[in-house]
C-alpha cells in the first residue's frame, strides 16, 4: 500500500497531547500515533453494524442515585436476548461494579451500552466488543 504524505494543522495543546499519547504508547513518531488513533476510531465506527459480536459492558455506579437500579434492570430485561450474564460487585458502601456479558448485533450492543452508561448515577462505563468468528 502506498503511503501518502499530508500536513495537518493542530492547536498547540492538542499537539502536545498527541506527543504525550505517542510517548505513553511507545509509538516511534507522530505518524504512527495518528495512524493508530485513526484506525481505532474507524474500527469502532464499523462496530455500529450488523455483525454479531460478543463482549462486555463494564459500569461503575452509585446505587443510591434515585431509580438507578430500576432503570438498569428495566433496560437489561428489555434487551434480555443479547445479555448472556451479569455480575455485580459491591465495591463500597455506595459504589457498585457491574459487568454484563453480551452477544448480538454490534449496533444493538452499542445502543444498549450507550443507554445504560447515560443513566444518571453511572460514573463510568465502557463497552468492549470482539468478533466471534
Ligand atoms: Ni452493589
Coordinates of C-alpha atoms and ligand atoms in Angstrom, one line a residue:
X1 CA 0.0 0.0 0.0
X2 CA 1.4 3.4 -0.9
X3 CA 1.9 6.0 1.7
X4 CA 0.6 9.5 1.2
X5 CA 2.1 12.5 3.0
X6 CA -0.1 15.4 4.0
X7 CA 0.1 18.1 6.5
X8 CA -2.4 18.9 9.2
X9 CA -3.0 21.9 11.5
X10 CA -3.5 21.4 15.2
X11 CA -3.8 23.6 18.2
X12 CA -0.5 23.5 20.3
X13 CA -2.3 21.9 23.2
X14 CA -3.7 19.1 21.1
X15 CA -0.3 18.6 19.5
X16 CA 1.3 18.3 23.0
X17 CA -1.4 15.7 23.9
X18 CA -0.6 13.8 20.7
X19 CA 3.1 13.7 21.6
X20 CA 2.3 12.6 25.1
X21 CA 0.0 9.9 23.6
X22 CA 2.8 8.7 21.3
X23 CA 5.3 8.7 24.2
X24 CA 2.9 6.8 26.6
X25 CA 2.2 4.2 24.0
X26 CA 5.8 3.9 22.7
X27 CA 5.0 5.0 19.2
X28 CA 8.1 5.8 17.1
X29 CA 6.6 9.1 15.8
X30 CA 3.6 11.2 15.4
X31 CA 2.6 9.5 12.1
X32 CA 2.4 6.1 13.9
X33 CA 0.4 7.5 16.8
X34 CA -2.0 9.2 14.4
X35 CA -2.4 6.1 12.3
X36 CA -3.3 4.2 15.4
X37 CA -5.9 6.8 16.5
X38 CA -7.5 6.9 13.1
X39 CA -7.6 3.1 12.7
X40 CA -9.1 2.7 16.2
X41 CA -11.7 5.3 15.5
X42 CA -12.7 3.8 12.2
X43 CA -12.8 0.3 13.5
X44 CA -15.1 1.4 16.3
X45 CA -17.4 3.0 13.7
X46 CA -17.5 -0.3 11.9
X47 CA -18.8 -1.8 15.1
X48 CA -22.1 0.2 14.5
X49 CA -23.1 -2.5 12.1
X50 CA -24.9 -5.8 11.7
X51 CA -22.0 -8.1 12.6
X52 CA -22.6 -10.4 15.5
X53 CA -20.0 -9.7 18.2
X54 CA -19.5 -10.6 21.8
X55 CA -18.2 -8.6 24.6
X56 CA -18.9 -6.9 28.0
X57 CA -20.4 -3.7 29.3
X58 CA -18.5 -2.6 32.4
X59 CA -20.1 0.0 34.6
X60 CA -19.3 1.8 37.9
X61 CA -22.2 3.4 39.5
X62 CA -23.6 4.8 42.7
X63 CA -26.6 2.6 43.7
X64 CA -28.1 5.4 45.9
X65 CA -29.0 7.5 42.9
X66 CA -32.7 7.8 42.5
X67 CA -34.3 5.0 40.4
X68 CA -30.9 3.8 39.0
X69 CA -31.4 0.2 39.9
X70 CA -34.9 0.2 38.4
X71 CA -33.7 1.8 35.2
X72 CA -30.7 -0.5 34.8
X73 CA -32.9 -3.5 35.5
X74 CA -35.6 -2.5 33.0
X75 CA -33.1 -1.8 30.2
X76 CA -31.5 -5.2 30.8
X77 CA -34.8 -7.0 30.7
X78 CA -35.8 -5.1 27.6
X79 CA -32.6 -6.4 26.0
X80 CA -32.5 -9.9 27.6
X81 CA -31.9 -11.6 24.2
X82 CA -28.4 -10.1 23.9
X83 CA -27.4 -10.5 27.6
X84 CA -25.6 -13.6 28.5
X85 CA -25.0 -12.9 32.2
X86 CA -24.2 -10.2 34.6
X87 CA -22.1 -9.9 37.7
X88 CA -22.5 -7.3 40.4
X89 CA -19.8 -6.4 42.9
X90 CA -20.5 -4.1 45.9
X91 CA -17.2 -2.1 45.9
X92 CA -18.0 0.1 48.8
X93 CA -21.0 1.4 50.8
X94 CA -22.1 3.5 47.8
X95 CA -20.3 2.2 44.7
X96 CA -21.1 -0.9 42.5
X97 CA -19.2 -2.5 39.7
X98 CA -21.4 -4.4 37.2
X99 CA -20.1 -6.5 34.3
X100 CA -22.6 -7.6 31.7
X101 CA -21.6 -10.2 29.2
X102 CA -23.3 -9.6 25.8
X103 CA -23.6 -11.2 22.4
X104 CA -25.5 -9.9 19.5
X105 CA -25.5 -7.4 16.6
X106 CA -22.9 -4.7 17.2
X107 CA -25.3 -1.9 16.6
X108 CA -27.7 -3.3 19.2
X109 CA -24.9 -3.8 21.8
X110 CA -23.7 -0.3 21.1
X111 CA -27.2 1.2 21.6
X112 CA -27.7 -0.8 24.8
X113 CA -24.4 0.3 26.3
X114 CA -25.0 3.9 25.4
X115 CA -28.4 3.8 27.1
X116 CA -27.0 2.1 30.2
X117 CA -24.0 4.4 30.5
X118 CA -26.0 7.5 30.1
X119 CA -28.3 6.7 33.1
X120 CA -27.8 9.3 35.8
X121 CA -25.5 7.9 38.5
X122 CA -23.4 5.8 36.2
X123 CA -19.9 7.3 36.8
X124 CA -18.0 5.3 34.3
X125 CA -19.0 2.8 31.6
X126 CA -17.4 1.1 28.7
X127 CA -18.4 -1.5 26.1
X128 CA -15.7 -3.9 24.9
X129 CA -16.5 -6.0 21.8
X130 CA -14.8 -8.6 19.7
X131 CA -15.6 -10.7 16.7
X132 CA -16.8 -14.2 17.5
X133 CA -15.6 -15.9 14.3
Ligands
LIG1 NI1 -23.8 -3.0 44.8

